mmCIF file of C-alpha atoms in Angstrom:
data_model
loop_
_atom_site.group_PDB
_atom_site.id
_atom_site.type_symbol
_atom_site.label_atom_id
_atom_site.label_comp_id
_atom_site.label_asym_id
_atom_site.label_seq_id
_atom_site.Cartn_x
_atom_site.Cartn_y
_atom_site.Cartn_z
ATOM 1 C CA MET M 1 -92.185 -62.813 -22.964
ATOM 2 C CA SER M 2 -89.931 -64.861 -20.686
ATOM 3 C CA ALA M 3 -87.964 -63.052 -18.001
ATOM 4 C CA GLU M 4 -85.242 -65.682 -18.247
ATOM 5 C CA PRO M 5 -81.993 -64.475 -19.845
ATOM 6 C CA ARG M 6 -80.776 -66.111 -23.037
ATOM 7 C CA ILE M 7 -78.026 -68.651 -22.510
ATOM 8 C CA ASN M 8 -75.582 -70.580 -24.713
ATOM 9 C CA ASP M 9 -76.914 -71.363 -28.216
ATOM 10 C CA ARG M 10 -80.050 -69.246 -27.635
ATOM 11 C CA ILE M 11 -77.899 -66.124 -27.877
ATOM 12 C CA ARG M 12 -78.237 -64.836 -31.474
ATOM 13 C CA VAL M 13 -75.695 -62.052 -32.028
ATOM 14 C CA PRO M 14 -72.401 -62.012 -33.954
ATOM 15 C CA GLU M 15 -70.285 -60.822 -31.008
ATOM 16 C CA VAL M 16 -70.554 -60.162 -27.271
ATOM 17 C CA ARG M 17 -68.747 -58.225 -24.545
ATOM 18 C CA LEU M 18 -67.527 -61.120 -22.413
ATOM 19 C CA VAL M 19 -67.090 -61.186 -18.648
ATOM 20 C CA GLY M 20 -65.089 -64.068 -17.183
ATOM 21 C CA PRO M 21 -66.201 -66.392 -14.357
ATOM 22 C CA SER M 22 -64.429 -64.246 -11.717
ATOM 23 C CA GLY M 23 -65.822 -60.975 -13.054
ATOM 24 C CA GLU M 24 -62.780 -60.120 -15.148
ATOM 25 C CA GLN M 25 -63.336 -58.211 -18.393
ATOM 26 C CA VAL M 26 -62.357 -60.375 -21.369
ATOM 27 C CA GLY M 27 -63.473 -57.847 -23.978
ATOM 28 C CA ILE M 28 -65.489 -58.004 -27.190
ATOM 29 C CA VAL M 29 -65.222 -61.443 -28.781
ATOM 30 C CA PRO M 30 -67.131 -63.359 -31.504
ATOM 31 C CA LEU M 31 -70.029 -65.395 -30.174
ATOM 32 C CA ALA M 32 -68.394 -68.614 -31.363
ATOM 33 C CA LYS M 33 -65.293 -67.820 -29.303
ATOM 34 C CA ALA M 34 -67.395 -67.045 -26.202
ATOM 35 C CA LEU M 35 -69.237 -70.381 -26.547
ATOM 36 C CA GLU M 36 -65.921 -72.170 -26.972
ATOM 37 C CA LEU M 37 -64.596 -70.624 -23.731
ATOM 38 C CA ALA M 38 -67.808 -71.636 -21.934
ATOM 39 C CA GLN M 39 -67.210 -75.255 -22.958
ATOM 40 C CA GLU M 40 -63.583 -75.105 -21.813
ATOM 41 C CA TYR M 41 -64.602 -73.834 -18.354
ATOM 42 C CA ASP M 42 -67.608 -76.221 -18.236
ATOM 43 C CA LEU M 43 -69.848 -73.196 -17.640
ATOM 44 C CA ASP M 44 -72.763 -71.471 -19.333
ATOM 45 C CA LEU M 45 -72.654 -68.332 -21.447
ATOM 46 C CA VAL M 46 -75.364 -66.092 -19.982
ATOM 47 C CA GLU M 47 -76.592 -62.830 -21.511
ATOM 48 C CA VAL M 48 -76.693 -60.370 -18.571
ATOM 49 C CA ALA M 49 -77.232 -57.097 -20.452
ATOM 50 C CA ALA M 50 -79.233 -57.721 -23.636
ATOM 51 C CA THR M 51 -79.730 -54.041 -24.520
ATOM 52 C CA ALA M 52 -76.029 -53.190 -24.523
ATOM 53 C CA ARG M 53 -74.214 -52.919 -27.855
ATOM 54 C CA PRO M 54 -72.797 -55.504 -28.104
ATOM 55 C CA PRO M 55 -74.734 -57.474 -25.454
ATOM 56 C CA VAL M 56 -72.828 -58.302 -22.270
ATOM 57 C CA CYS M 57 -72.460 -61.994 -21.508
ATOM 58 C CA LYS M 58 -70.884 -63.733 -18.534
ATOM 59 C CA LEU M 59 -69.430 -67.190 -17.998
ATOM 60 C CA MET M 60 -71.185 -68.815 -15.013
ATOM 61 C CA ASP M 61 -72.890 -71.920 -13.656
ATOM 62 C CA TYR M 62 -76.417 -70.843 -14.517
ATOM 63 C CA GLY M 63 -78.124 -73.577 -12.499
ATOM 64 C CA LYS M 64 -76.209 -72.585 -9.365
ATOM 65 C CA PHE M 65 -76.905 -68.906 -10.068
ATOM 66 C CA LYS M 66 -80.661 -69.517 -10.307
ATOM 67 C CA TYR M 67 -80.663 -71.534 -7.069
ATOM 68 C CA GLU M 68 -78.741 -68.878 -5.123
ATOM 69 C CA SER M 69 -81.002 -66.128 -6.486
ATOM 70 C CA ALA M 70 -84.097 -68.062 -5.396
ATOM 71 C CA MET M 71 -82.645 -68.559 -1.892
ATOM 72 C CA LYS M 72 -81.836 -64.843 -1.571
ATOM 73 C CA ALA M 73 -85.357 -63.893 -2.670
ATOM 74 C CA ARG M 74 -86.845 -66.357 -0.195
ATOM 75 C CA GLU M 75 -84.734 -64.975 2.656
ATOM 76 C CA ALA M 76 -85.708 -61.416 1.715
ATOM 77 C CA ARG M 77 -89.408 -62.350 1.841
ATOM 78 C CA LYS M 78 -88.864 -64.086 5.182
ATOM 79 C CA ASN M 79 -87.282 -60.986 6.694
ATOM 80 C CA GLN M 80 -89.743 -58.570 5.139
ATOM 81 C CA ALA M 81 -91.621 -56.609 7.762
ATOM 82 C CA HIS M 82 -95.301 -55.810 7.337
ATOM 83 C CA THR M 83 -96.869 -52.967 9.251
ATOM 84 C CA VAL M 84 -99.625 -54.366 11.446
ATOM 85 C CA ILE M 85 -102.179 -52.350 13.411
ATOM 86 C CA LYS M 86 -103.556 -54.191 16.424
ATOM 87 C CA GLU M 87 -106.658 -52.974 18.218
ATOM 88 C CA MET M 88 -107.452 -52.852 21.915
ATOM 89 C CA LYS M 89 -110.878 -51.800 23.240
ATOM 90 C CA LEU M 90 -111.486 -50.392 26.704
ATOM 91 C CA ARG M 91 -114.366 -48.950 28.672
ATOM 92 C CA PRO M 92 -113.944 -45.572 30.426
ATOM 93 C CA LYS M 93 -114.706 -47.097 33.855
ATOM 94 C CA ILE M 94 -112.463 -50.153 33.448
ATOM 95 C CA ASP M 95 -111.464 -51.866 36.699
ATOM 96 C CA PRO M 96 -107.748 -52.065 37.682
ATOM 97 C CA HIS M 97 -107.337 -55.771 36.924
ATOM 98 C CA ASP M 98 -108.815 -55.470 33.423
ATOM 99 C CA TYR M 99 -106.705 -52.377 32.787
ATOM 100 C CA ASP M 100 -103.515 -54.248 33.692
ATOM 101 C CA THR M 101 -104.528 -57.113 31.407
ATOM 102 C CA LYS M 102 -105.220 -54.812 28.464
ATOM 103 C CA LYS M 103 -102.037 -52.858 29.092
ATOM 104 C CA GLY M 104 -100.129 -56.155 28.999
ATOM 105 C CA HIS M 105 -101.471 -56.832 25.510
ATOM 106 C CA VAL M 106 -100.483 -53.329 24.368
ATOM 107 C CA VAL M 107 -96.972 -53.846 25.767
ATOM 108 C CA ARG M 108 -96.669 -57.138 23.889
ATOM 109 C CA PHE M 109 -97.837 -55.597 20.605
ATOM 110 C CA LEU M 110 -95.414 -52.668 20.887
ATOM 111 C CA LYS M 111 -92.531 -55.015 21.708
ATOM 112 C CA GLN M 112 -93.345 -56.898 18.496
ATOM 113 C CA GLY M 113 -93.009 -53.635 16.575
ATOM 114 C CA ASP M 114 -96.737 -53.301 15.823
ATOM 115 C CA LYS M 115 -98.910 -50.204 16.035
ATOM 116 C CA VAL M 116 -101.852 -50.303 18.437
ATOM 117 C CA LYS M 117 -105.219 -48.622 17.944
ATOM 118 C CA ILE M 118 -106.789 -47.933 21.338
ATOM 119 C CA THR M 119 -110.562 -47.499 21.313
ATOM 120 C CA ILE M 120 -112.527 -46.201 24.304
ATOM 121 C CA MET M 121 -116.186 -47.238 23.998
ATOM 122 C CA PHE M 122 -118.777 -44.954 25.590
ATOM 123 C CA ARG M 123 -122.254 -46.206 26.464
ATOM 124 C CA GLY M 124 -125.323 -44.374 27.677
ATOM 125 C CA ARG M 125 -124.532 -41.460 29.979
ATOM 126 C CA GLU M 126 -120.786 -42.063 29.556
ATOM 127 C CA GLN M 127 -121.011 -40.169 26.260
ATOM 128 C CA SER M 128 -121.429 -36.935 28.216
ATOM 129 C CA ARG M 129 -118.077 -37.531 29.982
ATOM 130 C CA PRO M 130 -115.470 -37.701 27.174
ATOM 131 C CA GLU M 131 -112.804 -36.477 29.621
ATOM 132 C CA LEU M 132 -112.912 -39.920 31.276
ATOM 133 C CA GLY M 133 -111.804 -41.566 28.055
ATOM 134 C CA TYR M 134 -109.199 -38.898 27.366
ATOM 135 C CA ARG M 135 -107.624 -39.342 30.813
ATOM 136 C CA LEU M 136 -107.585 -43.117 30.389
ATOM 137 C CA LEU M 137 -105.823 -42.863 27.028
ATOM 138 C CA GLN M 138 -103.266 -40.436 28.438
ATOM 139 C CA ARG M 139 -102.634 -42.773 31.364
ATOM 140 C CA LEU M 140 -102.078 -45.740 29.042
ATOM 141 C CA ALA M 141 -99.725 -43.737 26.817
ATOM 142 C CA GLU M 142 -97.659 -42.733 29.857
ATOM 143 C CA ASP M 143 -97.555 -46.328 31.151
ATOM 144 C CA VAL M 144 -96.058 -47.608 27.876
ATOM 145 C CA GLN M 145 -93.979 -44.552 26.901
ATOM 146 C CA ASP M 146 -90.743 -46.614 27.070
ATOM 147 C CA LEU M 147 -92.060 -48.831 24.256
ATOM 148 C CA GLY M 148 -94.252 -46.526 22.185
ATOM 149 C CA PHE M 149 -95.411 -43.011 21.460
ATOM 150 C CA ILE M 150 -98.687 -41.322 20.557
ATOM 151 C CA GLU M 151 -98.814 -41.422 16.771
ATOM 152 C CA SER M 152 -102.394 -40.171 16.547
ATOM 153 C CA ASN M 153 -103.796 -38.039 19.384
ATOM 154 C CA PRO M 154 -107.103 -39.005 21.022
ATOM 155 C CA LYS M 155 -110.118 -37.938 18.974
ATOM 156 C CA GLN M 156 -113.841 -38.513 19.248
ATOM 157 C CA ASP M 157 -115.411 -40.780 16.637
ATOM 158 C CA GLY M 158 -119.128 -41.123 17.294
ATOM 159 C CA ARG M 159 -119.557 -43.046 20.544
ATOM 160 C CA ASN M 160 -115.870 -43.978 20.594
ATOM 161 C CA MET M 161 -112.616 -42.175 21.295
ATOM 162 C CA ILE M 162 -109.560 -43.394 19.381
ATOM 163 C CA MET M 163 -105.805 -43.043 19.838
ATOM 164 C CA VAL M 164 -103.003 -44.768 17.915
ATOM 165 C CA LEU M 165 -99.712 -45.748 19.552
ATOM 166 C CA GLY M 166 -96.613 -46.340 17.426
ATOM 167 C CA PRO M 167 -93.657 -48.500 18.562
ATOM 168 C CA HIS M 168 -90.251 -46.958 19.160
ATOM 169 C CA LYS M 169 -88.744 -50.146 17.753
ATOM 170 C CA LYS M 170 -89.065 -50.944 14.058
ATOM 171 C CA LYS M 171 -90.702 -54.206 13.061
ATOM 172 C CA THR M 172 -87.470 -55.513 11.533
ATOM 173 C CA GLU M 173 -85.585 -54.818 14.768
ATOM 174 C CA ALA M 174 -88.236 -56.604 16.821
ATOM 175 C CA MET M 175 -88.098 -59.606 14.485
ATOM 176 C CA ALA M 176 -84.292 -59.726 14.678
ATOM 177 C CA GLU M 177 -84.329 -59.568 18.480
ATOM 178 C CA ALA M 178 -86.938 -62.332 18.637
ATOM 179 C CA ARG M 179 -84.762 -64.569 16.437
ATOM 180 C CA GLN M 180 -81.684 -63.835 18.554
ATOM 181 C CA ALA M 181 -83.586 -64.653 21.734
ATOM 182 C CA GLN M 182 -84.807 -67.919 20.223
ATOM 183 C CA GLU M 183 -81.288 -68.891 19.133
ATOM 184 C CA ALA M 184 -79.951 -68.020 22.596
ATOM 185 C CA ARG M 185 -82.574 -70.270 24.218
ATOM 186 C CA LYS M 186 -81.662 -73.140 21.885
ATOM 187 C CA ALA M 187 -77.948 -72.714 22.645
ATOM 188 C CA ASP M 188 -78.655 -72.616 26.382
ATOM 189 C CA ALA M 189 -80.799 -75.736 26.113
ATOM 190 C CA LYS M 190 -77.957 -77.627 24.422
ATOM 191 C CA ALA M 191 -75.433 -76.457 27.012
ATOM 192 C CA ASN M 192 -77.757 -77.205 29.978
ATOM 193 C CA PRO M 193 -80.000 -80.193 29.174
ATOM 194 C CA GLY M 194 -81.358 -80.401 32.741
ATOM 195 C CA LYS M 195 -82.176 -76.730 32.783
ATOM 196 C CA SER M 196 -83.899 -76.990 29.416
ATOM 197 C CA GLN M 197 -86.493 -79.356 30.924
ATOM 198 C CA ASN M 198 -87.422 -76.802 33.560
ATOM 199 C CA ALA M 199 -87.466 -74.075 30.921
ATOM 200 C CA ALA M 200 -89.760 -76.188 28.764
ATOM 201 C CA GLU M 201 -92.171 -76.549 31.675
ATOM 202 C CA GLY M 202 -92.013 -72.805 32.235
ATOM 203 C CA ASP M 203 -92.584 -72.178 28.534
ATOM 204 C CA HIS M 204 -95.634 -74.427 28.743
ATOM 205 C CA VAL M 205 -97.107 -72.278 31.483
ATOM 206 C CA GLU M 206 -96.298 -69.124 29.520
ATOM 207 C CA ASP M 207 -97.918 -70.646 26.443
ATOM 208 C CA GLU M 208 -101.118 -71.240 28.398
ATOM 209 C CA VAL M 209 -101.150 -67.611 29.499
ATOM 210 C CA GLU M 210 -100.508 -66.530 25.916
ATOM 211 C CA VAL M 211 -103.427 -68.615 24.665
ATOM 212 C CA GLU M 212 -105.715 -67.015 27.214
ATOM 213 C CA ALA M 213 -104.537 -63.594 26.093
ATOM 214 C CA GLU M 214 -105.189 -64.424 22.459
ATOM 215 C CA VAL M 215 -108.722 -65.536 23.316
ATOM 216 C CA GLU M 216 -109.345 -62.089 24.739
ATOM 217 C CA ALA M 217 -107.536 -60.352 21.879
ATOM 218 C CA PRO M 218 -107.890 -62.492 18.716
ATOM 219 C CA ALA M 219 -106.536 -61.987 15.194
ATOM 220 C CA GLU M 220 -107.200 -58.262 15.145
ATOM 221 C CA ALA M 221 -106.220 -58.226 18.789
ATOM 222 C CA SER M 222 -109.590 -56.749 19.721
ATOM 223 C CA ALA M 223 -110.645 -57.098 23.324
ATOM 224 C CA ASP M 224 -113.855 -55.730 24.696
ATOM 225 C CA ALA M 225 -113.659 -54.395 28.222
#
């Protein structure tokens, strides 16, 4: 069965409860009278509540209504936030430079409103020193506590130790802030054309750094230490 409402001569009832084009209640009128009013207003008679007795119909521009409904649905899908869990892998004896790099990825993920699964991978004799992994996870959680919190405490899983960090900021908030920042950059570029060239060069450098980061932490944002 079609989900489309019945309109105009497809409505097959003797009378309807009519709603005017501005939402005003006209009352119960014969179907012929409702169709006559629709022609006078150059609008469509649309059945909006088929199960009512009598059915409720409204005078409207049905083509415009369908277009606006489609645009609203598209915007809702665009703004819909999906929970994403990124993953970052570390070794218990990670060197300072690698730690800072991995922490940078975690910071970026949390700022985007994503959860981050941190996995400490033990090898060989390291398996007898789980406290090394625990201390490393606690250190990381403290370093990013302004952006996220421990959603799942560290726990041993075979040769790995896992902790999940959750963002303080909701995904929708992060998306909104990112859009605002982008709009602000566009407005600044229009107001300062000369400055925008320098900013573009700076963005290019940042993009190169971002690409390097994504190589280390691809789609699932996994990065082996």
